[in-house]
Amino acid sequence: METPDRLIQGMAMDGHFRVIAAQTTTAVETAREILDLAPVAAEALGRSMTGALLLARLLDKDVRNQYVSLRFEGNGPLGTVIADGTVAGTVRGFVANPAPDDPELDVETAIGNGSLTVIRGTPPAGKPYTSQILLAGTGIATDLTRYLMRSEQIASAVLLGVKNRRDGVAAAGGMVIQAFPHASDEAIAAIEKCVKDAPPLSTLLEKMPIEDAVATVLHGTGYKQIDAGHSVPVSYACQCTRERALAPLALLGQDEIQEMIDEGGTEVRCHFCGRRYEFTPDDLLTLTAKHEA
Ligand SMILES: [Zn+2]
């Protein structure tokens, strides 16, 4: 009964609320396989990846290539967690320490105290916007809710869920409910009650497709999905290139580059997708030539 990953949109309370939701089960399972994530790492990264996708979609201002990058830098055992999502539905991620020693950790402890940096931009034009908040230790969804309020002045509720099973990710997804400025206090209270009373999203997603999970959470609010033609396929994808893989080597000292040349070349592995790029001594010589120039 597995359905393809996708982003969907809807409205609730007579159009006073916008809803964006994503099913990301396959993308998170792909990340788990590529990055060899322990369950808590899959849960942390899965929520982050889903959040990045939802934010890219939510903050999209009629641009087709907007991206949102979330960078969690906490003092927990996972170390840095990075998730990049685009408005087009591609997503990728990275966890510095994908397999912490303690298998009983919850996501909040595994990330720890620190900061969340949100970068959003529309390449190739313009400078990306960057903002940073402190992690409250109450979960990725509430951190994103606070970011939306403080940096984007968007009142919202964010729900994220990942369900692990013994052999991988059983379900992953999320939703963001945005209150438009004309939403009344009563309507906001009604939505808040729905969100509070709903079963965990991961539990719903394990049993039903994202469309039904959102309808279940927003039962009684007049929730309607906007035509299914708006649904966007989601996939784990990396935009790395040979040029970008080579670029960091140019920052190395002359001696280090010479050492690689003497060793017959080097290999760079992309942190996000695991792709390997081989560089021959000739490739590396172009870097030393740049040094001399
Ligand atoms: Zn890559």
PDB file of C-alpha atoms and ligand atoms in Angstrom:
ATOM      1  CA  MET A   1       0.000   0.000   0.000  1.00  0.00           C
ATOM      2  CA  GLU A   2       3.021   2.249  -0.234  1.00  0.00           C
ATOM      3  CA  THR A   3       2.276   5.403  -2.228  1.00  0.00           C
ATOM      4  CA  PRO A   4       4.920   7.686  -3.792  1.00  0.00           C
ATOM      5  CA  ASP A   5       6.291  10.595  -1.762  1.00  0.00           C
ATOM      6  CA  ARG A   6       4.603  13.902  -2.503  1.00  0.00           C
ATOM      7  CA  LEU A   7       3.765  17.417  -1.341  1.00  0.00           C
ATOM      8  CA  ILE A   8       0.106  18.412  -1.171  1.00  0.00           C
ATOM      9  CA  GLN A   9      -1.768  21.624  -0.350  1.00  0.00           C
ATOM     10  CA  GLY A  10      -5.122  22.439   1.140  1.00  0.00           C
ATOM     11  CA  MET A  11      -7.269  24.982   2.947  1.00  0.00           C
ATOM     12  CA  ALA A  12      -9.152  24.871   6.246  1.00  0.00           C
ATOM     13  CA  MET A  13     -11.726  27.065   8.023  1.00  0.00           C
ATOM     14  CA  ASP A  14     -13.131  28.721   4.904  1.00  0.00           C
ATOM     15  CA  GLY A  15      -9.739  29.618   3.554  1.00  0.00           C
ATOM     16  CA  HIS A  16      -8.440  31.212   6.741  1.00  0.00           C
ATOM     17  CA  PHE A  17      -5.715  28.594   6.980  1.00  0.00           C
ATOM     18  CA  ARG A  18      -3.361  27.221   4.393  1.00  0.00           C
ATOM     19  CA  VAL A  19      -2.082  23.670   4.768  1.00  0.00           C
ATOM     20  CA  ILE A  20       1.020  22.189   3.169  1.00  0.00           C
ATOM     21  CA  ALA A  21       1.830  18.559   3.831  1.00  0.00           C
ATOM     22  CA  ALA A  22       4.382  16.039   2.670  1.00  0.00           C
ATOM     23  CA  GLN A  23       4.777  12.303   2.659  1.00  0.00           C
ATOM     24  CA  THR A  24       8.512  11.581   2.731  1.00  0.00           C
ATOM     25  CA  THR A  25       8.758   7.885   3.650  1.00  0.00           C
ATOM     26  CA  THR A  26      10.834   6.790   0.645  1.00  0.00           C
ATOM     27  CA  ALA A  27      13.111   9.862   0.761  1.00  0.00           C
ATOM     28  CA  VAL A  28      13.877   9.292   4.453  1.00  0.00           C
ATOM     29  CA  GLU A  29      14.423   5.566   3.895  1.00  0.00           C
ATOM     30  CA  THR A  30      16.812   6.467   1.034  1.00  0.00           C
ATOM     31  CA  ALA A  31      18.700   8.811   3.368  1.00  0.00           C
ATOM     32  CA  ARG A  32      18.857   6.050   5.975  1.00  0.00           C
ATOM     33  CA  GLU A  33      20.388   3.647   3.463  1.00  0.00           C
ATOM     34  CA  ILE A  34      22.896   6.092   1.941  1.00  0.00           C
ATOM     35  CA  LEU A  35      24.005   7.644   5.227  1.00  0.00           C
ATOM     36  CA  ASP A  36      23.708   4.449   7.298  1.00  0.00           C
ATOM     37  CA  LEU A  37      21.550   6.153   9.925  1.00  0.00           C
ATOM     38  CA  ALA A  38      20.706   4.647  13.303  1.00  0.00           C
ATOM     39  CA  PRO A  39      16.971   4.908  14.145  1.00  0.00           C
ATOM     40  CA  VAL A  40      17.311   8.131  16.171  1.00  0.00           C
ATOM     41  CA  ALA A  41      19.402   9.702  13.387  1.00  0.00           C
ATOM     42  CA  ALA A  42      16.803   8.672  10.794  1.00  0.00           C
ATOM     43  CA  GLU A  43      14.138  10.231  12.963  1.00  0.00           C
ATOM     44  CA  ALA A  44      16.043  13.499  13.447  1.00  0.00           C
ATOM     45  CA  LEU A  45      17.065  13.783   9.809  1.00  0.00           C
ATOM     46  CA  GLY A  46      13.653  12.637   8.545  1.00  0.00           C
ATOM     47  CA  ARG A  47      11.901  15.371  10.503  1.00  0.00           C
ATOM     48  CA  SER A  48      14.499  17.924   9.372  1.00  0.00           C
ATOM     49  CA  MET A  49      14.252  16.909   5.707  1.00  0.00           C
ATOM     50  CA  THR A  50      10.460  17.053   5.817  1.00  0.00           C
ATOM     51  CA  GLY A  51      10.636  20.444   7.540  1.00  0.00           C
ATOM     52  CA  ALA A  52      13.019  21.809   4.874  1.00  0.00           C
ATOM     53  CA  LEU A  53      10.661  20.707   2.100  1.00  0.00           C
ATOM     54  CA  LEU A  54       7.599  22.200   3.809  1.00  0.00           C
ATOM     55  CA  LEU A  55       9.362  25.505   4.473  1.00  0.00           C
ATOM     56  CA  ALA A  56      10.668  25.756   0.906  1.00  0.00           C
ATOM     57  CA  ARG A  57       7.082  25.339  -0.305  1.00  0.00           C
ATOM     58  CA  LEU A  58       5.566  27.644   2.316  1.00  0.00           C
ATOM     59  CA  LEU A  59       8.020  30.479   1.747  1.00  0.00           C
ATOM     60  CA  ASP A  60       7.933  30.187  -2.021  1.00  0.00           C
ATOM     61  CA  LYS A  61       7.083  33.512  -3.592  1.00  0.00           C
ATOM     62  CA  ASP A  62       6.435  32.418  -7.156  1.00  0.00           C
ATOM     63  CA  VAL A  63       9.971  31.327  -7.713  1.00  0.00           C
ATOM     64  CA  ARG A  64      10.634  27.936  -9.103  1.00  0.00           C
ATOM     65  CA  ASN A  65      13.998  27.193  -7.593  1.00  0.00           C
ATOM     66  CA  GLN A  66      13.743  28.350  -4.000  1.00  0.00           C
ATOM     67  CA  TYR A  67      15.555  26.178  -1.476  1.00  0.00           C
ATOM     68  CA  VAL A  68      15.611  26.039   2.290  1.00  0.00           C
ATOM     69  CA  SER A  69      18.566  24.659   4.184  1.00  0.00           C
ATOM     70  CA  LEU A  70      18.236  23.771   7.871  1.00  0.00           C
ATOM     71  CA  ARG A  71      21.395  23.421   9.886  1.00  0.00           C
ATOM     72  CA  PHE A  72      21.060  22.090  13.432  1.00  0.00           C
ATOM     73  CA  GLU A  73      24.235  22.591  15.418  1.00  0.00           C
ATOM     74  CA  GLY A  74      23.679  21.052  18.822  1.00  0.00           C
ATOM     75  CA  ASN A  75      25.954  19.558  21.452  1.00  0.00           C
ATOM     76  CA  GLY A  76      24.184  16.178  21.327  1.00  0.00           C
ATOM     77  CA  PRO A  77      25.735  12.962  19.995  1.00  0.00           C
ATOM     78  CA  LEU A  78      24.409  13.417  16.428  1.00  0.00           C
ATOM     79  CA  GLY A  79      26.532  16.528  15.893  1.00  0.00           C
ATOM     80  CA  THR A  80      25.555  18.744  12.973  1.00  0.00           C
ATOM     81  CA  VAL A  81      22.380  17.774  11.112  1.00  0.00           C
ATOM     82  CA  ILE A  82      21.767  19.382   7.715  1.00  0.00           C
ATOM     83  CA  ALA A  83      18.631  19.154   5.559  1.00  0.00           C
ATOM     84  CA  ASP A  84      18.154  20.859   2.195  1.00  0.00           C
ATOM     85  CA  GLY A  85      14.746  21.010   0.530  1.00  0.00           C
ATOM     86  CA  THR A  86      13.658  22.695  -2.685  1.00  0.00           C
ATOM     87  CA  VAL A  87      10.326  24.003  -3.879  1.00  0.00           C
ATOM     88  CA  ALA A  88      10.570  21.458  -6.707  1.00  0.00           C
ATOM     89  CA  GLY A  89      10.391  18.588  -4.189  1.00  0.00           C
ATOM     90  CA  THR A  90      14.001  17.432  -4.020  1.00  0.00           C
ATOM     91  CA  VAL A  91      15.525  16.889  -0.606  1.00  0.00           C
ATOM     92  CA  ARG A  92      18.819  15.687   0.822  1.00  0.00           C
ATOM     93  CA  GLY A  93      20.455  15.476   4.217  1.00  0.00           C
ATOM     94  CA  PHE A  94      23.532  14.832   6.294  1.00  0.00           C
ATOM     95  CA  VAL A  95      24.227  13.783   9.889  1.00  0.00           C
ATOM     96  CA  ALA A  96      27.760  14.238  11.286  1.00  0.00           C
ATOM     97  CA  ASN A  97      27.522  11.203  13.581  1.00  0.00           C
ATOM     98  CA  PRO A  98      24.860   8.917  12.122  1.00  0.00           C
ATOM     99  CA  ALA A  99      25.167   6.163  14.737  1.00  0.00           C
ATOM    100  CA  PRO A 100      25.324   7.374  18.354  1.00  0.00           C
ATOM    101  CA  ASP A 101      26.349   4.788  20.960  1.00  0.00           C
ATOM    102  CA  ASP A 102      23.184   5.039  23.049  1.00  0.00           C
ATOM    103  CA  PRO A 103      20.274   3.401  21.180  1.00  0.00           C
ATOM    104  CA  GLU A 104      17.700   4.762  23.669  1.00  0.00           C
ATOM    105  CA  LEU A 105      18.213   8.449  22.843  1.00  0.00           C
ATOM    106  CA  ASP A 106      15.260  10.617  21.878  1.00  0.00           C
ATOM    107  CA  VAL A 107      15.633  13.139  19.052  1.00  0.00           C
ATOM    108  CA  GLU A 108      15.824  16.190  21.333  1.00  0.00           C
ATOM    109  CA  THR A 109      18.667  14.734  23.407  1.00  0.00           C
ATOM    110  CA  ALA A 110      20.402  13.398  20.304  1.00  0.00           C
ATOM    111  CA  ILE A 111      20.510  16.931  18.835  1.00  0.00           C
ATOM    112  CA  GLY A 112      21.116  18.694  22.154  1.00  0.00           C
ATOM    113  CA  ASN A 113      21.414  22.395  22.897  1.00  0.00           C
ATOM    114  CA  GLY A 114      22.668  24.769  20.283  1.00  0.00           C
ATOM    115  CA  SER A 115      21.363  26.674  17.319  1.00  0.00           C
ATOM    116  CA  LEU A 116      19.312  26.254  14.182  1.00  0.00           C
ATOM    117  CA  THR A 117      20.379  28.222  11.136  1.00  0.00           C
ATOM    118  CA  VAL A 118      17.831  28.578   8.354  1.00  0.00           C
ATOM    119  CA  ILE A 119      19.128  29.596   4.960  1.00  0.00           C
ATOM    120  CA  ARG A 120      16.779  30.271   2.099  1.00  0.00           C
ATOM    121  CA  GLY A 121      17.567  31.460  -1.354  1.00  0.00           C
ATOM    122  CA  THR A 122      16.801  31.353  -5.024  1.00  0.00           C
ATOM    123  CA  PRO A 123      19.935  30.433  -6.936  1.00  0.00           C
ATOM    124  CA  PRO A 124      21.639  31.650  -8.984  1.00  0.00           C
ATOM    125  CA  ALA A 125      20.302  35.153  -8.340  1.00  0.00           C
ATOM    126  CA  GLY A 126      20.725  37.101  -5.141  1.00  0.00           C
ATOM    127  CA  LYS A 127      22.172  36.491  -1.742  1.00  0.00           C
ATOM    128  CA  PRO A 128      20.490  33.883   0.469  1.00  0.00           C
ATOM    129  CA  TYR A 129      18.657  35.015   3.603  1.00  0.00           C
ATOM    130  CA  THR A 130      20.081  33.534   6.764  1.00  0.00           C
ATOM    131  CA  SER A 131      18.592  33.583  10.241  1.00  0.00           C
ATOM    132  CA  GLN A 132      19.423  31.779  13.413  1.00  0.00           C
ATOM    133  CA  ILE A 133      17.478  30.780  16.517  1.00  0.00           C
ATOM    134  CA  LEU A 134      18.476  28.910  19.645  1.00  0.00           C
ATOM    135  CA  LEU A 135      17.198  25.344  19.917  1.00  0.00           C
ATOM    136  CA  ALA A 136      14.565  25.163  22.647  1.00  0.00           C
ATOM    137  CA  GLY A 137      15.039  21.438  23.266  1.00  0.00           C
ATOM    138  CA  THR A 138      11.339  20.825  22.618  1.00  0.00           C
ATOM    139  CA  GLY A 139      11.679  19.257  19.198  1.00  0.00           C
ATOM    140  CA  ILE A 140      12.318  20.125  15.574  1.00  0.00           C
ATOM    141  CA  ALA A 141       8.676  20.969  14.838  1.00  0.00           C
ATOM    142  CA  THR A 142       8.477  23.604  17.590  1.00  0.00           C
ATOM    143  CA  ASP A 143      11.852  25.042  16.582  1.00  0.00           C
ATOM    144  CA  LEU A 144      10.507  25.513  13.052  1.00  0.00           C
ATOM    145  CA  THR A 145       7.279  27.042  14.409  1.00  0.00           C
ATOM    146  CA  ARG A 146       9.347  29.581  16.350  1.00  0.00           C
ATOM    147  CA  TYR A 147      11.503  30.311  13.325  1.00  0.00           C
ATOM    148  CA  LEU A 148       8.416  30.972  11.194  1.00  0.00           C
ATOM    149  CA  MET A 149       6.985  33.345  13.795  1.00  0.00           C
ATOM    150  CA  ARG A 150      10.183  35.277  14.530  1.00  0.00           C
ATOM    151  CA  SER A 151      11.867  35.473  11.168  1.00  0.00           C
ATOM    152  CA  GLU A 152       8.974  35.258   8.725  1.00  0.00           C
ATOM    153  CA  GLN A 153       6.103  36.640  10.864  1.00  0.00           C
ATOM    154  CA  ILE A 154       4.047  33.573   9.949  1.00  0.00           C
ATOM    155  CA  ALA A 155       1.767  32.149  12.655  1.00  0.00           C
ATOM    156  CA  SER A 156       1.760  28.416  12.112  1.00  0.00           C
ATOM    157  CA  ALA A 157       1.644  24.949  13.554  1.00  0.00           C
ATOM    158  CA  VAL A 158       4.223  22.432  12.352  1.00  0.00           C
ATOM    159  CA  LEU A 159       3.780  18.667  12.779  1.00  0.00           C
ATOM    160  CA  LEU A 160       6.514  16.212  11.828  1.00  0.00           C
ATOM    161  CA  GLY A 161       6.699  12.470  12.224  1.00  0.00           C
ATOM    162  CA  VAL A 162       8.979   9.546  11.442  1.00  0.00           C
ATOM    163  CA  LYS A 163       8.138   5.956  12.351  1.00  0.00           C
ATOM    164  CA  ASN A 164      10.962   3.435  12.412  1.00  0.00           C
ATOM    165  CA  ARG A 165      10.565  -0.292  12.225  1.00  0.00           C
ATOM    166  CA  ARG A 166      13.261  -2.888  12.727  1.00  0.00           C
ATOM    167  CA  ASP A 167      14.320  -2.979   9.060  1.00  0.00           C
ATOM    168  CA  GLY A 168      13.997   0.698   8.167  1.00  0.00           C
ATOM    169  CA  VAL A 169      11.674   3.679   7.971  1.00  0.00           C
ATOM    170  CA  ALA A 170       8.014   2.663   8.053  1.00  0.00           C
ATOM    171  CA  ALA A 171       6.561   6.139   7.545  1.00  0.00           C
ATOM    172  CA  ALA A 172       7.628   9.779   7.435  1.00  0.00           C
ATOM    173  CA  GLY A 173       5.933  13.056   6.737  1.00  0.00           C
ATOM    174  CA  GLY A 174       4.751  16.352   8.057  1.00  0.00           C
ATOM    175  CA  MET A 175       2.379  19.244   7.733  1.00  0.00           C
ATOM    176  CA  VAL A 176       2.395  22.965   8.325  1.00  0.00           C
ATOM    177  CA  ILE A 177      -0.784  24.895   8.994  1.00  0.00           C
ATOM    178  CA  GLN A 178      -0.437  28.599   8.311  1.00  0.00           C
ATOM    179  CA  ALA A 179      -2.898  31.089   9.807  1.00  0.00           C
ATOM    180  CA  PHE A 180      -3.645  33.944   7.434  1.00  0.00           C
ATOM    181  CA  PRO A 181      -3.802  37.395   9.057  1.00  0.00           C
ATOM    182  CA  HIS A 182      -7.620  37.491   8.845  1.00  0.00           C
ATOM    183  CA  ALA A 183      -8.036  34.243  10.823  1.00  0.00           C
ATOM    184  CA  SER A 184     -10.113  34.919  13.960  1.00  0.00           C
ATOM    185  CA  ASP A 185      -9.011  33.985  17.468  1.00  0.00           C
ATOM    186  CA  GLU A 186     -11.811  31.399  17.642  1.00  0.00           C
ATOM    187  CA  ALA A 187     -10.632  29.781  14.403  1.00  0.00           C
ATOM    188  CA  ILE A 188      -7.037  29.703  15.656  1.00  0.00           C
ATOM    189  CA  ALA A 189      -8.203  28.133  18.938  1.00  0.00           C
ATOM    190  CA  ALA A 190     -10.172  25.489  17.005  1.00  0.00           C
ATOM    191  CA  ILE A 191      -7.150  24.563  14.878  1.00  0.00           C
ATOM    192  CA  GLU A 192      -4.918  24.461  17.952  1.00  0.00           C
ATOM    193  CA  LYS A 193      -7.349  22.053  19.606  1.00  0.00           C
ATOM    194  CA  CYS A 194      -7.315  19.777  16.534  1.00  0.00           C
ATOM    195  CA  VAL A 195      -3.525  19.690  16.518  1.00  0.00           C
ATOM    196  CA  LYS A 196      -3.381  19.014  20.263  1.00  0.00           C
ATOM    197  CA  ASP A 197      -5.986  16.239  20.191  1.00  0.00           C
ATOM    198  CA  ALA A 198      -4.668  14.461  17.089  1.00  0.00           C
ATOM    199  CA  PRO A 199      -2.702  11.222  17.440  1.00  0.00           C
ATOM    200  CA  PRO A 200       1.025  11.541  16.619  1.00  0.00           C
ATOM    201  CA  LEU A 201       1.467  12.138  12.900  1.00  0.00           C
ATOM    202  CA  SER A 202       3.883   9.204  12.614  1.00  0.00           C
ATOM    203  CA  THR A 203       1.148   6.877  13.904  1.00  0.00           C
ATOM    204  CA  LEU A 204      -1.331   8.172  11.329  1.00  0.00           C
ATOM    205  CA  LEU A 205       1.163   7.982   8.466  1.00  0.00           C
ATOM    206  CA  GLU A 206       1.912   4.373   9.268  1.00  0.00           C
ATOM    207  CA  LYS A 207      -1.733   3.526   8.613  1.00  0.00           C
ATOM    208  CA  MET A 208      -2.821   5.898   5.859  1.00  0.00           C
ATOM    209  CA  PRO A 209      -1.636   8.121   3.004  1.00  0.00           C
ATOM    210  CA  ILE A 210      -0.776  11.760   3.771  1.00  0.00           C
ATOM    211  CA  GLU A 211      -4.107  13.039   2.362  1.00  0.00           C
ATOM    212  CA  ASP A 212      -6.059  11.020   4.935  1.00  0.00           C
ATOM    213  CA  ALA A 213      -3.633  11.824   7.749  1.00  0.00           C
ATOM    214  CA  VAL A 214      -4.102  15.570   7.197  1.00  0.00           C
ATOM    215  CA  ALA A 215      -7.884  15.159   6.956  1.00  0.00           C
ATOM    216  CA  THR A 216      -7.830  13.210  10.234  1.00  0.00           C
ATOM    217  CA  VAL A 217      -5.823  15.874  12.084  1.00  0.00           C
ATOM    218  CA  LEU A 218      -8.048  18.648  10.705  1.00  0.00           C
ATOM    219  CA  HIS A 219     -11.332  16.792  11.136  1.00  0.00           C
ATOM    220  CA  GLY A 220     -14.199  19.249  11.656  1.00  0.00           C
ATOM    221  CA  THR A 221     -12.381  22.297  10.225  1.00  0.00           C
ATOM    222  CA  GLY A 222     -13.776  22.033   6.703  1.00  0.00           C
ATOM    223  CA  TYR A 223     -10.348  20.973   5.413  1.00  0.00           C
ATOM    224  CA  LYS A 224     -10.202  20.547   1.655  1.00  0.00           C
ATOM    225  CA  GLN A 225      -7.268  19.518  -0.461  1.00  0.00           C
ATOM    226  CA  ILE A 226      -6.557  21.895  -3.327  1.00  0.00           C
ATOM    227  CA  ASP A 227      -6.800  19.995  -6.589  1.00  0.00           C
ATOM    228  CA  ALA A 228      -4.519  16.998  -6.650  1.00  0.00           C
ATOM    229  CA  GLY A 229      -2.797  18.429  -9.746  1.00  0.00           C
ATOM    230  CA  HIS A 230      -0.933  20.623  -7.251  1.00  0.00           C
ATOM    231  CA  SER A 231       0.738  17.640  -5.685  1.00  0.00           C
ATOM    232  CA  VAL A 232       4.499  17.672  -6.252  1.00  0.00           C
ATOM    233  CA  PRO A 233       6.572  14.478  -6.369  1.00  0.00           C
ATOM    234  CA  VAL A 234       9.228  14.349  -3.652  1.00  0.00           C
ATOM    235  CA  SER A 235      12.557  12.598  -4.038  1.00  0.00           C
ATOM    236  CA  TYR A 236      15.942  12.294  -2.377  1.00  0.00           C
ATOM    237  CA  ALA A 237      18.297  14.016  -4.796  1.00  0.00           C
ATOM    238  CA  CYS A 238      21.650  15.738  -4.630  1.00  0.00           C
ATOM    239  CA  GLN A 239      22.884  18.568  -6.822  1.00  0.00           C
ATOM    240  CA  CYS A 240      26.546  17.817  -6.346  1.00  0.00           C
ATOM    241  CA  THR A 241      28.868  18.121  -9.339  1.00  0.00           C
ATOM    242  CA  ARG A 242      32.474  17.308 -10.114  1.00  0.00           C
ATOM    243  CA  GLU A 243      33.367  21.002 -10.032  1.00  0.00           C
ATOM    244  CA  ARG A 244      31.806  21.510  -6.614  1.00  0.00           C
ATOM    245  CA  ALA A 245      33.529  18.394  -5.278  1.00  0.00           C
ATOM    246  CA  LEU A 246      36.887  19.722  -6.470  1.00  0.00           C
ATOM    247  CA  ALA A 247      36.406  23.255  -5.109  1.00  0.00           C
ATOM    248  CA  PRO A 248      37.202  22.563  -1.424  1.00  0.00           C
ATOM    249  CA  LEU A 249      40.530  20.976  -2.424  1.00  0.00           C
ATOM    250  CA  ALA A 250      41.617  24.361  -3.769  1.00  0.00           C
ATOM    251  CA  LEU A 251      41.583  25.599  -0.170  1.00  0.00           C
ATOM    252  CA  LEU A 252      44.208  23.067   0.875  1.00  0.00           C
ATOM    253  CA  GLY A 253      47.847  24.014   1.170  1.00  0.00           C
ATOM    254  CA  GLN A 254      50.282  23.457  -1.702  1.00  0.00           C
ATOM    255  CA  ASP A 255      52.007  20.667   0.257  1.00  0.00           C
ATOM    256  CA  GLU A 256      48.801  18.717   0.815  1.00  0.00           C
ATOM    257  CA  ILE A 257      47.861  18.944  -2.846  1.00  0.00           C
ATOM    258  CA  GLN A 258      51.376  17.848  -3.833  1.00  0.00           C
ATOM    259  CA  GLU A 259      51.031  14.848  -1.528  1.00  0.00           C
ATOM    260  CA  MET A 260      47.816  13.799  -3.297  1.00  0.00           C
ATOM    261  CA  ILE A 261      49.520  14.192  -6.662  1.00  0.00           C
ATOM    262  CA  ASP A 262      52.400  11.990  -5.484  1.00  0.00           C
ATOM    263  CA  GLU A 263      49.891   9.395  -4.325  1.00  0.00           C
ATOM    264  CA  GLY A 264      48.453   9.218  -7.841  1.00  0.00           C
ATOM    265  CA  GLY A 265      45.320  11.306  -7.280  1.00  0.00           C
ATOM    266  CA  THR A 266      42.513  11.438  -4.761  1.00  0.00           C
ATOM    267  CA  GLU A 267      38.850  10.675  -4.291  1.00  0.00           C
ATOM    268  CA  VAL A 268      36.168  12.943  -2.840  1.00  0.00           C
ATOM    269  CA  ARG A 269      32.947  11.458  -1.526  1.00  0.00           C
ATOM    270  CA  CYS A 270      29.811  13.630  -1.369  1.00  0.00           C
ATOM    271  CA  HIS A 271      28.499  13.825   2.225  1.00  0.00           C
ATOM    272  CA  PHE A 272      24.893  13.920   1.045  1.00  0.00           C
ATOM    273  CA  CYS A 273      24.573  11.231  -1.624  1.00  0.00           C
ATOM    274  CA  GLY A 274      27.742   9.179  -1.305  1.00  0.00           C
ATOM    275  CA  ARG A 275      28.736   9.768  -4.930  1.00  0.00           C
ATOM    276  CA  ARG A 276      32.488   9.426  -5.462  1.00  0.00           C
ATOM    277  CA  TYR A 277      34.542  11.775  -7.603  1.00  0.00           C
ATOM    278  CA  GLU A 278      38.005  10.719  -8.682  1.00  0.00           C
ATOM    279  CA  PHE A 279      40.642  13.350  -9.353  1.00  0.00           C
ATOM    280  CA  THR A 280      43.803  12.474 -11.256  1.00  0.00           C
ATOM    281  CA  PRO A 281      47.186  14.122 -10.683  1.00  0.00           C
ATOM    282  CA  ASP A 282      46.422  16.250 -13.773  1.00  0.00           C
ATOM    283  CA  ASP A 283      43.156  17.504 -12.218  1.00  0.00           C
ATOM    284  CA  LEU A 284      45.045  18.361  -9.037  1.00  0.00           C
ATOM    285  CA  LEU A 285      47.792  20.133 -10.997  1.00  0.00           C
ATOM    286  CA  THR A 286      45.181  22.626 -12.232  1.00  0.00           C
ATOM    287  CA  LEU A 287      44.648  23.539  -8.573  1.00  0.00           C
ATOM    288  CA  THR A 288      48.332  24.156  -7.923  1.00  0.00           C
ATOM    289  CA  ALA A 289      48.452  26.215 -11.122  1.00  0.00           C
ATOM    290  CA  LYS A 290      45.699  28.391  -9.610  1.00  0.00           C
ATOM    291  CA  HIS A 291      47.744  28.756  -6.446  1.00  0.00           C
ATOM    292  CA  GLU A 292      50.662  30.058  -8.429  1.00  0.00           C
ATOM    293  CA  ALA A 293      48.564  32.408 -10.532  1.00  0.00           C
TER     294      ALA A 293
HETATM  295 ZN    ZN B   1      25.944  14.512  -3.744  1.00  0.00          ZN
END
